[in-house]
CSV table of C-alpha atoms and ligand atoms in Angstrom, one decimal:
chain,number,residue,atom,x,y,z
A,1,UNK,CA,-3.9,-27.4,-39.2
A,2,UNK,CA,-2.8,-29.2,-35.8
A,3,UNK,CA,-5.0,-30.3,-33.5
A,4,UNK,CA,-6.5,-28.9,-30.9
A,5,UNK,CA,-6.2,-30.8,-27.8
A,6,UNK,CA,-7.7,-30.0,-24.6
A,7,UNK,CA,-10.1,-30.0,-21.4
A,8,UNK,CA,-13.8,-30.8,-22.8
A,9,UNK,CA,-15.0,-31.3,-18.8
A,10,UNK,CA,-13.8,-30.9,-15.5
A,11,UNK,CA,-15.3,-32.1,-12.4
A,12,UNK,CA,-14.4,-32.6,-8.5
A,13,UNK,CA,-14.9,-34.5,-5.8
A,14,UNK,CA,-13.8,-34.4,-2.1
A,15,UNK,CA,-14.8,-36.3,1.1
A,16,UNK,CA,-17.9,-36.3,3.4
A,17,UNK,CA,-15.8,-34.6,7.1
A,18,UNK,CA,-14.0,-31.6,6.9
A,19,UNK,CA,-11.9,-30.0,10.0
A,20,UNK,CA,-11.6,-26.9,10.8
A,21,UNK,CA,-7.7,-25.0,11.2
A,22,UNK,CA,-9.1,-23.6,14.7
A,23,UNK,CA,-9.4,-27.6,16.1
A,24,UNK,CA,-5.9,-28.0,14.8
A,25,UNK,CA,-4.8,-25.1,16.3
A,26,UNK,CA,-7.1,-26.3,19.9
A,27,UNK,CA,-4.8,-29.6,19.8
A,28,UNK,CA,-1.2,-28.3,18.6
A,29,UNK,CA,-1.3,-25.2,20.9
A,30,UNK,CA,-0.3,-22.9,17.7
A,31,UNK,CA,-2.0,-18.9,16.8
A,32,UNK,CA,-4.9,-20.2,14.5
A,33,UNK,CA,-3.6,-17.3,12.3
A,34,UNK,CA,-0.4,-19.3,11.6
A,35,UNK,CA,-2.7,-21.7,9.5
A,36,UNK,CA,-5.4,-18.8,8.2
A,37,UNK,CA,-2.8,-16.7,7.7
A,38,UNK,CA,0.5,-18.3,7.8
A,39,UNK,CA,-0.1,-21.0,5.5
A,40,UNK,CA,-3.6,-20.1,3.7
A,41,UNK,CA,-5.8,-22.7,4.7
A,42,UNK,CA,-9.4,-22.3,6.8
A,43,UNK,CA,-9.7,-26.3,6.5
A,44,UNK,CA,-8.7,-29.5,5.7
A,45,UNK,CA,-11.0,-32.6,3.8
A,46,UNK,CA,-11.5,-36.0,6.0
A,47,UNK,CA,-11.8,-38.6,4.4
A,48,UNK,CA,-14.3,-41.3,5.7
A,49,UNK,CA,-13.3,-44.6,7.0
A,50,UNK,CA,-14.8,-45.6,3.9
A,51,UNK,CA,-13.7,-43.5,1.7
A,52,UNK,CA,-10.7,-43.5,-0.4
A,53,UNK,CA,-8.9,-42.4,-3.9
A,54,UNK,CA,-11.3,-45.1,-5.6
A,55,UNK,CA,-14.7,-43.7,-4.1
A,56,UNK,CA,-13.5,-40.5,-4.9
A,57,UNK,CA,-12.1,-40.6,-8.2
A,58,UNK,CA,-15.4,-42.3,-9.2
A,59,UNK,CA,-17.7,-39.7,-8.1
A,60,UNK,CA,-15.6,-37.0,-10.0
A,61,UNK,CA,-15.6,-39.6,-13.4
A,62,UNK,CA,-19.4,-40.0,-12.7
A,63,UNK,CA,-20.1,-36.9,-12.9
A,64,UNK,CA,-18.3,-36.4,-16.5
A,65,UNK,CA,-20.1,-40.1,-17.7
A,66,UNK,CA,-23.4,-38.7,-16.8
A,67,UNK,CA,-23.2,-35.7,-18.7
A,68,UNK,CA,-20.9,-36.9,-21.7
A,69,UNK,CA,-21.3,-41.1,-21.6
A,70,UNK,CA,-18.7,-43.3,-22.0
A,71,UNK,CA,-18.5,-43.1,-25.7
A,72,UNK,CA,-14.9,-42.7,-28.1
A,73,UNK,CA,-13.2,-43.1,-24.4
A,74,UNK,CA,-10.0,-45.5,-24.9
A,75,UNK,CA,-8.2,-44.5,-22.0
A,76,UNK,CA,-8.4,-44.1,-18.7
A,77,UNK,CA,-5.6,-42.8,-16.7
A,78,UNK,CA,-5.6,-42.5,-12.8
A,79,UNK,CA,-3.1,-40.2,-11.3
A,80,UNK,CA,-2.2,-40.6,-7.3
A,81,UNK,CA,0.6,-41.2,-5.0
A,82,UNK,CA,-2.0,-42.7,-2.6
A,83,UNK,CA,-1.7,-46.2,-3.9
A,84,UNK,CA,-4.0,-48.9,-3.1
A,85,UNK,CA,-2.0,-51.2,-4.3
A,86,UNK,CA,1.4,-52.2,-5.7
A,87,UNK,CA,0.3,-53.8,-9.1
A,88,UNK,CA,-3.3,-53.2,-9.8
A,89,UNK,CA,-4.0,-50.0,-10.9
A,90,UNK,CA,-6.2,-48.0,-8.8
A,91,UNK,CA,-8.4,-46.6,-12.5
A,92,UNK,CA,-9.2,-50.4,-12.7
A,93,UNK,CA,-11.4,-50.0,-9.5
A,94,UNK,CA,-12.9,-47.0,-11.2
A,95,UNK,CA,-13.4,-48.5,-14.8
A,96,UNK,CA,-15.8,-51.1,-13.1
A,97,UNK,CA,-17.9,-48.5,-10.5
A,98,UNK,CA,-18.3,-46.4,-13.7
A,99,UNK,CA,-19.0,-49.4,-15.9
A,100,UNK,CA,-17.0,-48.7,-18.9
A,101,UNK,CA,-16.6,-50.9,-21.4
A,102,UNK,CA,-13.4,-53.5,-22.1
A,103,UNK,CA,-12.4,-52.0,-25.1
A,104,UNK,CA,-10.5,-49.2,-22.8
A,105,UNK,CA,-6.7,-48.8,-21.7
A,106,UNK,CA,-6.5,-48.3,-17.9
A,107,UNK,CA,-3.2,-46.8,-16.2
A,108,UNK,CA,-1.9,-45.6,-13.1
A,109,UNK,CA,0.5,-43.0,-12.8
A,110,UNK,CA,2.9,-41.5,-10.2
A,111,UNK,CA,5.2,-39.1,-9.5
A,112,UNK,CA,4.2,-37.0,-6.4
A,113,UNK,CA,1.8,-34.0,-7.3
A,114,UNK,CA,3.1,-34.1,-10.9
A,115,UNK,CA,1.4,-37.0,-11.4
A,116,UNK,CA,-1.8,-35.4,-12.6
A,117,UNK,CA,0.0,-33.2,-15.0
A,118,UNK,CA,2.1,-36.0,-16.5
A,119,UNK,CA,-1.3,-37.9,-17.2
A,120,UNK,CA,-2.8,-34.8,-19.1
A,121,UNK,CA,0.6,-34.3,-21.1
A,122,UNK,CA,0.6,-38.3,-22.0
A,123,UNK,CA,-3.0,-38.8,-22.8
A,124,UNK,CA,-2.7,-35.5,-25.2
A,125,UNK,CA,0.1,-37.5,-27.2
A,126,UNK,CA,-2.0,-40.3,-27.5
A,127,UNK,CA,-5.0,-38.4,-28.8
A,128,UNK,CA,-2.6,-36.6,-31.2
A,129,UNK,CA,-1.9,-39.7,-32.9
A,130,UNK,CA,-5.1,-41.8,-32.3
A,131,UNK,CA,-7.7,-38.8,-32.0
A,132,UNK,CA,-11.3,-39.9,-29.5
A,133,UNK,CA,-11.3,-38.8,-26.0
A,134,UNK,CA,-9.8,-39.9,-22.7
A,135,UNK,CA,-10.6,-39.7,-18.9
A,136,UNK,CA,-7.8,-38.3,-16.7
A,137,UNK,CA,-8.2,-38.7,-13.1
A,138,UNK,CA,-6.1,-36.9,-10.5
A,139,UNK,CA,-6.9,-38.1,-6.4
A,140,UNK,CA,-5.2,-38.0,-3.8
A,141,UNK,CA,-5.4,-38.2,0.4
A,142,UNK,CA,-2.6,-35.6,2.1
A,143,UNK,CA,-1.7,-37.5,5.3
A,144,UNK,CA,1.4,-36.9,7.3
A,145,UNK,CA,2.5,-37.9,11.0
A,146,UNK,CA,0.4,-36.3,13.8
A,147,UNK,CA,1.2,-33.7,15.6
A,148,UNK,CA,4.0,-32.6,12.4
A,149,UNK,CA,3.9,-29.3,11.2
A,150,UNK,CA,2.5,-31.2,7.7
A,151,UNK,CA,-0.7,-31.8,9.4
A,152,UNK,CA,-2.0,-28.4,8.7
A,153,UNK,CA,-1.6,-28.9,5.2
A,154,UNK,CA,-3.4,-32.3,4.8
A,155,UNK,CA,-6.8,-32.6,2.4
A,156,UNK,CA,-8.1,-34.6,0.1
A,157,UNK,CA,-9.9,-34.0,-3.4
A,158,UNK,CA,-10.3,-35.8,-6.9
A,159,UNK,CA,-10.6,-34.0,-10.2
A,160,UNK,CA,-11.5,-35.8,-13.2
A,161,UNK,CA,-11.3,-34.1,-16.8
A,162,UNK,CA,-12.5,-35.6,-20.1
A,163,UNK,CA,-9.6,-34.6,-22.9
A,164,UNK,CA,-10.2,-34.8,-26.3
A,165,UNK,CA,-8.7,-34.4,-29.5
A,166,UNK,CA,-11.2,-32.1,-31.0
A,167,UNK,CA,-12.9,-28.8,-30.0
A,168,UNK,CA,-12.5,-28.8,-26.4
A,169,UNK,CA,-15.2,-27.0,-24.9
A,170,UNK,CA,-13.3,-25.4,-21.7
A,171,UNK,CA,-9.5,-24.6,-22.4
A,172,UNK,CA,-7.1,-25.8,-25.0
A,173,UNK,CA,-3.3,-27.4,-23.9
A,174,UNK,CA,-0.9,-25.2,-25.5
A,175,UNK,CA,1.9,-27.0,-27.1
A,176,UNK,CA,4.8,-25.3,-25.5
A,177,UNK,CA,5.8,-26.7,-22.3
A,178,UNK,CA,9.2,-26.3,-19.9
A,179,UNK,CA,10.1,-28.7,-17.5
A,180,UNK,CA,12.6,-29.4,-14.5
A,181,UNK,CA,13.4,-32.8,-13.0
A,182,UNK,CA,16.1,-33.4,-10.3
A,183,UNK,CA,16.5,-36.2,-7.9
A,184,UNK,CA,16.2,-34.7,-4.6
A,185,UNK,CA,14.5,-36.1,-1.3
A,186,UNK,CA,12.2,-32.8,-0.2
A,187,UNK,CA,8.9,-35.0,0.3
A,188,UNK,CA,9.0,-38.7,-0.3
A,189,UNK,CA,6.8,-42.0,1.0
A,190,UNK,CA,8.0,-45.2,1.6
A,191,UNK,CA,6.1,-48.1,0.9
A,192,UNK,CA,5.6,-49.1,4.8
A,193,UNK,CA,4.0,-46.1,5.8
A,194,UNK,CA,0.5,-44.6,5.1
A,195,UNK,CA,2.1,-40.8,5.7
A,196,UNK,CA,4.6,-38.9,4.3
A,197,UNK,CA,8.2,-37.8,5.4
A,198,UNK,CA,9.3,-34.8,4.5
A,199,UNK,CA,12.0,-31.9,5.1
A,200,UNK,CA,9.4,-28.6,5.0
A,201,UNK,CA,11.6,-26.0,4.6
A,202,UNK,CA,13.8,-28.0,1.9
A,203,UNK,CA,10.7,-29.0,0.3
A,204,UNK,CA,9.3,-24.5,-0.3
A,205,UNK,CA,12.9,-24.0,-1.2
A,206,UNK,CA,13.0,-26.6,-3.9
A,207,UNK,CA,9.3,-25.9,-5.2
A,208,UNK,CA,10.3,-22.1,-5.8
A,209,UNK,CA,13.9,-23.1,-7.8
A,210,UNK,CA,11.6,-25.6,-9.7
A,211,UNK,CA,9.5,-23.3,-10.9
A,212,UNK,CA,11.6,-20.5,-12.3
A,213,UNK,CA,13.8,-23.2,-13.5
A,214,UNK,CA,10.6,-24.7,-15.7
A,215,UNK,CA,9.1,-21.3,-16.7
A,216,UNK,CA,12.7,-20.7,-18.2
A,217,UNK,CA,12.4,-24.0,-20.2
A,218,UNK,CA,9.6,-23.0,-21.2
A,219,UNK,CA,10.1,-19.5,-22.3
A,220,UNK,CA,13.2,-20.9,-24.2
A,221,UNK,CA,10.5,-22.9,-25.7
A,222,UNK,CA,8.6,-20.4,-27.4
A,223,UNK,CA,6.2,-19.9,-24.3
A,224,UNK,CA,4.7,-16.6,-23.4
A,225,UNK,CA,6.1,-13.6,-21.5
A,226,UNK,CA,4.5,-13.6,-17.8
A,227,UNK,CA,2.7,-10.3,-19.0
A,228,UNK,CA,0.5,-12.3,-21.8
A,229,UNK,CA,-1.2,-13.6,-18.9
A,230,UNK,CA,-4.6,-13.1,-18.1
A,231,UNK,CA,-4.1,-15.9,-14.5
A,232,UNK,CA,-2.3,-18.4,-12.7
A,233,UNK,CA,-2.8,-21.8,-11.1
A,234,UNK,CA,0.0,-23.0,-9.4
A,235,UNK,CA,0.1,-26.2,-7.4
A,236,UNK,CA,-1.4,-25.6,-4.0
A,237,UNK,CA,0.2,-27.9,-1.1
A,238,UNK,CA,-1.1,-24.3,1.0
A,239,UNK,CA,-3.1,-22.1,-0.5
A,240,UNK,CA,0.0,-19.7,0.2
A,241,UNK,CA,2.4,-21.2,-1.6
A,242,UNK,CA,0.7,-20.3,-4.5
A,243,UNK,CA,1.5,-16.5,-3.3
A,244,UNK,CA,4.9,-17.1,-2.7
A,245,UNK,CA,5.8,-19.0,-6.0
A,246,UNK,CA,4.4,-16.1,-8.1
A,247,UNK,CA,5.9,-13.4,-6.2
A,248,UNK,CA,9.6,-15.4,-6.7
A,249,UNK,CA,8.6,-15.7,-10.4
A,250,UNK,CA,8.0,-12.0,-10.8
A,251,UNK,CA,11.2,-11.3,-9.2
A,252,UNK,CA,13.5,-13.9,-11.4
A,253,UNK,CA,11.4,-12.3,-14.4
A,254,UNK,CA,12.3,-8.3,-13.4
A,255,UNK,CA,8.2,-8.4,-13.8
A,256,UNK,CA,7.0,-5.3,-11.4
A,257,UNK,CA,2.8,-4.9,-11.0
A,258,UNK,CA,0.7,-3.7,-8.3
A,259,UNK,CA,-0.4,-5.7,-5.1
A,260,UNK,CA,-4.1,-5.7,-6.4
A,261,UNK,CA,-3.1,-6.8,-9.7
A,262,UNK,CA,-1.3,-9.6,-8.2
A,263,UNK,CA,-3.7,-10.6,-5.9
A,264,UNK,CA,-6.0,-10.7,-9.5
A,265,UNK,CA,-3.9,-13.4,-10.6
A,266,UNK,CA,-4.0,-15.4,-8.1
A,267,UNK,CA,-6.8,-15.1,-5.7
A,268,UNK,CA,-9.8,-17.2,-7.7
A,269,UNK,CA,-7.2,-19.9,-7.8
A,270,UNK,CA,-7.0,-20.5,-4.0
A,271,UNK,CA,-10.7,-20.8,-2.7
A,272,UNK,CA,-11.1,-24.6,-3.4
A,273,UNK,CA,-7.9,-25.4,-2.0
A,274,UNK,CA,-8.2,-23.0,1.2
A,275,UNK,CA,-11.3,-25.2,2.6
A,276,UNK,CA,-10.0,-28.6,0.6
A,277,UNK,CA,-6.4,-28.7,1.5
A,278,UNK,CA,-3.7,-30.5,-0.3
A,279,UNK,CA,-4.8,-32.9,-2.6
A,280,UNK,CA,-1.5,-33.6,-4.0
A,281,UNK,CA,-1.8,-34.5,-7.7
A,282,UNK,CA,-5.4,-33.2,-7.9
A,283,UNK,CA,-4.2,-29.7,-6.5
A,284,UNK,CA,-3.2,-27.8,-9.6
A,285,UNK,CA,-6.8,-28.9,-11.2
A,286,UNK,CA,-9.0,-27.8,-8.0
A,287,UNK,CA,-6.8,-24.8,-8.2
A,288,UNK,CA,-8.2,-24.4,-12.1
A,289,UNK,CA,-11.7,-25.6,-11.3
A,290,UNK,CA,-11.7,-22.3,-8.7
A,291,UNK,CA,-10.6,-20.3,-11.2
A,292,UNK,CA,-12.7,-20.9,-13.6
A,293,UNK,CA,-15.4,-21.1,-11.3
A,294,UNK,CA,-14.7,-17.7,-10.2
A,295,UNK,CA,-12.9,-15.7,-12.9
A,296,UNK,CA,-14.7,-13.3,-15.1
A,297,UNK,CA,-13.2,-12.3,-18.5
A,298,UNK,CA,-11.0,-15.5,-18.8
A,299,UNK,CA,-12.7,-16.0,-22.3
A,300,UNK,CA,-9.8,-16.0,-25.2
A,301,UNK,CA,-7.3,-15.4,-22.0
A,302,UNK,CA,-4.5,-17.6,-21.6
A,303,UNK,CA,-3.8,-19.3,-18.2
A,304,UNK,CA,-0.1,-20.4,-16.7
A,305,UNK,CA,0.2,-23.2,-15.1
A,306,UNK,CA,2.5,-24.7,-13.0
A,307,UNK,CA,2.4,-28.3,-11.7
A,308,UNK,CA,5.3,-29.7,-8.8
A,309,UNK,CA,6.3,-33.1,-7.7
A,310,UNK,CA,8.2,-33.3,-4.8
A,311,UNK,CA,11.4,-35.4,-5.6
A,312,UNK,CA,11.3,-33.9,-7.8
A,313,UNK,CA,9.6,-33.0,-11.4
A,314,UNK,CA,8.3,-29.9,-12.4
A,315,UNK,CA,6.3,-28.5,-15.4
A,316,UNK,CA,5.4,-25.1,-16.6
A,317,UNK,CA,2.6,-25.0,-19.2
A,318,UNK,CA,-0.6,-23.1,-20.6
A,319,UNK,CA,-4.0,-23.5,-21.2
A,320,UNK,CA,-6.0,-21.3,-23.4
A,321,UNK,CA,-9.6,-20.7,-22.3
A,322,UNK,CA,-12.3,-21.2,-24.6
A,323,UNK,CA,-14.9,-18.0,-25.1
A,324,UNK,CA,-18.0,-20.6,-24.0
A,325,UNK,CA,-16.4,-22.5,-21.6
A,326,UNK,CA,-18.5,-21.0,-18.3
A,327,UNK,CA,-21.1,-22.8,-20.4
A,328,UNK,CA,-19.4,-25.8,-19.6
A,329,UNK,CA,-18.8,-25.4,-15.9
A,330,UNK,CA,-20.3,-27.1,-13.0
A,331,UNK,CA,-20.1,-24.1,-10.6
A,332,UNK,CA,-23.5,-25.4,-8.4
A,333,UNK,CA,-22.8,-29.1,-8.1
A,334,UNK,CA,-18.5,-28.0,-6.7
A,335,UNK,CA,-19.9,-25.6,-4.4
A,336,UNK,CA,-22.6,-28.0,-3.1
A,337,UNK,CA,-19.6,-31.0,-2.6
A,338,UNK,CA,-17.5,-28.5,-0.7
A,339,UNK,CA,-20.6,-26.8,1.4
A,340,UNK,CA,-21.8,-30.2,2.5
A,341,UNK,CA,-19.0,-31.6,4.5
A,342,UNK,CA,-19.5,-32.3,7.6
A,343,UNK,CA,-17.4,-30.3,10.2
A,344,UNK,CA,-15.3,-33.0,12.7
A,345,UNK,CA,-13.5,-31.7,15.6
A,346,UNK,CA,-10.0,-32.9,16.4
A,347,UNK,CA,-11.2,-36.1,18.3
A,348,UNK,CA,-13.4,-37.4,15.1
A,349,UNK,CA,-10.6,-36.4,12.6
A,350,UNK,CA,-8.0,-38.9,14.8
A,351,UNK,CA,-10.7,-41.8,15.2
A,352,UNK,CA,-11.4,-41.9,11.2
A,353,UNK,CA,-7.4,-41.5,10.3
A,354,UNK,CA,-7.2,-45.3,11.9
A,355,UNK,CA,-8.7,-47.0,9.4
A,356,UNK,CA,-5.8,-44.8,6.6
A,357,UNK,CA,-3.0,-47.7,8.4
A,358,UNK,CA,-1.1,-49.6,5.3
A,359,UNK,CA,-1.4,-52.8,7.9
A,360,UNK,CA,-2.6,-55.9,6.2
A,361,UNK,CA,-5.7,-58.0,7.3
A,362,UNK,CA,-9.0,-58.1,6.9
A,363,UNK,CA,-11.7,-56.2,7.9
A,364,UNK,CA,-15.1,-54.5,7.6
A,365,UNK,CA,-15.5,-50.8,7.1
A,366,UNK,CA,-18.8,-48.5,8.5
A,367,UNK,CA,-20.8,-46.9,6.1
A,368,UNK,CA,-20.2,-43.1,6.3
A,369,UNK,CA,-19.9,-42.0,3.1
A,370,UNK,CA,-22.3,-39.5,1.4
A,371,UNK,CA,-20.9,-39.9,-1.9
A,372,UNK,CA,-21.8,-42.5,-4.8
A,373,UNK,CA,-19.3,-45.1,-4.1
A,374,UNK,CA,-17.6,-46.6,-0.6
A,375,UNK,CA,-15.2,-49.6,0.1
A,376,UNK,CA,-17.0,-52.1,2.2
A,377,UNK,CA,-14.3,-54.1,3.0
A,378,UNK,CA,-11.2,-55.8,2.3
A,379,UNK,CA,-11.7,-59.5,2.3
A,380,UNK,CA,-8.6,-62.0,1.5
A,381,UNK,CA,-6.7,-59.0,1.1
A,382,UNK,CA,-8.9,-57.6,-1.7
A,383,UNK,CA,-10.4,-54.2,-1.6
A,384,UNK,CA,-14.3,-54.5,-1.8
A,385,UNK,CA,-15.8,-51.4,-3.5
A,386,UNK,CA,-20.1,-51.1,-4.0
A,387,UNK,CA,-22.7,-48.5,-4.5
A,388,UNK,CA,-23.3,-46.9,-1.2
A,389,UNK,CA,-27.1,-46.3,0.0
A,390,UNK,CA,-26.8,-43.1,2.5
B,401,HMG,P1,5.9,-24.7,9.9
B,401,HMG,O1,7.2,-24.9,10.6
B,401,HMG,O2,4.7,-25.3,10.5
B,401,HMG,O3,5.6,-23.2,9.7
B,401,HMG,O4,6.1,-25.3,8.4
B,401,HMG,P2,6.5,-21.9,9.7
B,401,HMG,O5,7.0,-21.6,11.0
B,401,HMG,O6,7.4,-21.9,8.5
B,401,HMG,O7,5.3,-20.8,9.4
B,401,HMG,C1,4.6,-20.8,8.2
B,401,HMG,C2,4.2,-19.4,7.9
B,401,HMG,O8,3.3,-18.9,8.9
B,401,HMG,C3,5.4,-18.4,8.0
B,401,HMG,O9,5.2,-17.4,7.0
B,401,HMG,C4,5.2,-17.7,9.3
B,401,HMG,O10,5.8,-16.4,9.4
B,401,HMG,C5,3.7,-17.6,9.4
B,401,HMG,P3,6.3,-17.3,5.7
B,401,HMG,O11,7.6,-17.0,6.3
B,401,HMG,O12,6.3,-18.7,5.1
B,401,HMG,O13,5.8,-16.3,4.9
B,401,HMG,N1,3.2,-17.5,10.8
B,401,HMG,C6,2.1,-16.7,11.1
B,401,HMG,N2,1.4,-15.8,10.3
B,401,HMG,C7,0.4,-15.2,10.9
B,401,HMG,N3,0.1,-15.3,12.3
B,401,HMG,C8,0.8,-16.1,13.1
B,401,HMG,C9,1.9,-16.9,12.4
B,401,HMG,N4,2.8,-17.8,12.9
B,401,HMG,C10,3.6,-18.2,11.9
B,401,HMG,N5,0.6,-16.3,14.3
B,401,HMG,C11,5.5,-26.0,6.2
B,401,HMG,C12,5.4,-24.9,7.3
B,401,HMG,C13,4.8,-25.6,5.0
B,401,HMG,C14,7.0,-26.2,6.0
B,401,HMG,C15,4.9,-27.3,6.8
B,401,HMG,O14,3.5,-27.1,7.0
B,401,HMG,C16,5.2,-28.5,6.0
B,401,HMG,O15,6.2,-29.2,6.1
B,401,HMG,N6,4.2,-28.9,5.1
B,401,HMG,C17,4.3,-30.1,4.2
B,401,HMG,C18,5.3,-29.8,3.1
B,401,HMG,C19,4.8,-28.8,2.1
B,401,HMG,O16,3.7,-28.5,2.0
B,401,HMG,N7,5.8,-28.3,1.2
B,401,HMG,C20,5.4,-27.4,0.2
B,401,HMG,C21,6.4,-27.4,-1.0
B,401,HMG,S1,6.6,-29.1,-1.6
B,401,HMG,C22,5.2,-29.5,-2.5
B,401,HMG,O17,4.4,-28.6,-2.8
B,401,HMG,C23,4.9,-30.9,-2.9
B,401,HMG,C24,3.9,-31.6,-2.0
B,401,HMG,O18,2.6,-31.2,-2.4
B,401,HMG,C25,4.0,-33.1,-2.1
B,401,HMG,C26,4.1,-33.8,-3.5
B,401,HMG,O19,4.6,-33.3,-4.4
B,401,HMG,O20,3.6,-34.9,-3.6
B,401,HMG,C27,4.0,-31.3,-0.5
């Protein structure tokens, strides 16, 4: 019998400010509804001056060590496309806040939002072959140019997962997978500047041919029929994008349902990312996190999901939910993160985004953070991470 690869835990983490749409919409002079509406989003995760991928990706892997221990982990693999660095890998930071043990293999992976998708798809080959467990790590920090029309979809989230190679308690990775890959400049990053460029409209346009291009890879696959769905996640860069990539896949499918069974489908999936924002590679997996937080019935269901990387790569695939996975959940401990932020007005947000420059030099950062971990400093052009004491 094959394997059974899959998601044994899932858990988030975010940053200690959030800012409201309604101070965006105070400085840019736009309707508020245009973000609420518009584009789907009530708010937007700050990240502290001393807060960054590192301190967040820890949290969300401390809270999987704490429950499951570090044990039959051999790899640890850290998805972002907000590098700290140009060598180092950013999971190496993380292996030493969550004191793993040297006997691990520690990665970084990019390619835009995919990036979080690619490292569950790799680490599942490796656990094929070697069985054990491994600790993926999505995080990521939306930041584009101020006063762009990107700056109402900014946010900032991590999601780790534990995957292992036998009896996953949450969901199962289906085998079947489609995929789309194009070289294309929709969103893209250079290595001088701490925000993104990006052509908006370009970048929906290419999102939505991506994603009927995967689902028809993967239905060519042996993948299921859009009916055989019981939900969708979709990756999130507005929560509304989620709506309109579903509704395109409908039509390219000659799939007709209700508006309420639509909304269904797709609702639970938003919530997280509404009051997170973009999170880039982590979105698809706070998109899951809300479903599963939220859905009822998912039990035996199987899940489509649908992960995009600007530039681009694309990747249509399913997840079949486990009938005691709510068991599993950490529905209290998500909502708490997410409750807890402090709100910022416009004014805060713009005095903690200068300490997000690329620049060089050294310097000293305030403590602010509420969660575990925070970067203190960077000293001889090392980054400085340590247990925080708020
Ligand atoms: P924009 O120019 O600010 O907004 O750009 P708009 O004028 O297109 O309006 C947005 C929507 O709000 C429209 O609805 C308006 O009608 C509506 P739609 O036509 O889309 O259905 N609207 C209103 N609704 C209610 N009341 C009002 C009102 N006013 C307007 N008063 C854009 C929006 C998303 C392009 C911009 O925010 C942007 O550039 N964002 C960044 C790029 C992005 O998120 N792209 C998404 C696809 S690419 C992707 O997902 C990858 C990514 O995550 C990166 C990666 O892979 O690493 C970004």
């Amino acid at each position: 019998m094959p394997v059974e690869i899959g998601v044994h835990d899932i858990a988030m983490a975010t940053t200690t400010y959030r800012m409201d749409v309604d101070q965006l919409a105070r400085a840019t002079g736009e309707d508020v509804d245009k973000y609420r509406k518009g584009i789907g989003q009530d708010s937007q995760s700050v990240p502290a001056a001393d807060e960054d991928i590192v301190t967040m990706a820890a949290e969300a892997g401390l809270a999987i060590m704490d429950r499951h221990g570090s044990d039959d982990i051999h790899t640890v693999v850290v998805a972002t496309e907000t590098g700290i660095d140009q060598s180092k890998s950013a999971g190496l930071y993380v292996h030493s806040l969550l004191g793993l043990p040297a006997n691990v293999r520690v990665v970084e992976l990019k390619q835009a939002c995919y990036g979080g998708t690619a490292a569950l798809q790799f680490v599942a080959g490796l656990l094929t072959r070697h069985g054990g467990k491994a600790l993926v790590i999505a995080a990521d920090i939306a930041r584009y140019d101020i006063g762009s029309s990107g700056e109402s979809t900014q946010g900032a989230a991590a999601v780790a997962m534990l995957v292992v190679a036998d009896a996953p308690a949450i969901a199962v990775i289906e085998p079947a997978v489609g995929l789309h890959s194009a070289d294309i400049m929709d969103f893209w990053r250079p290595n001088h500047r701490s925000t993104a460029r990006v052509d908006g409209r370009a970048s929906v346009s290419a999102y939505l041919e991506a994603c009927t291009s995967a689902y028809g890879d993967y239905a060519r696959n042996g993948g299921l029929g859009i009916d055989e769905f019981s939900a969708f996640c979709y990756h999130q860069p507005f929560t509304k994008m989620a709506h309109k990539a579903h509704r395109h896949l409908l039509n390219a499918t000659s799939m007709t349902i209700c508006q309420e069974q639509f909304e269904q489908r797709i609702n639970l999936s938003t919530l997280y990312n509404r009051t997170l924002g973009n999170s880039y590679t982590a979105s698809l997996y706070v998109a899951l996190s809300s479903l599963l937080d939220h859905g009822d019935g998912l039990a035996g269901g199987t899940i489509g999901m649908f992960s995009y990387g600007s530039g681009c790569v694309a990747e249509f695939f399913a997840l079949k939910v486990q009938s005691n996975h709510e068991d599993h959940l950490r529905r209290a401990r998500t909502r708490e993160l997410i409750d807890s932020r402090v709100p910022i007005d416009y004014q805060q947000y713009l005095a903690q985004r200068q300490y997000s420059d690329v620049g060089g030099g050294d310097r000293e950062f305030p403590e602010l953070t509420r969660g575990p971990f925070r970067l203190a400093a960077i000293r001889d052009e090392k980054r400085v991470y340590e247990a925080a004491t708020i």
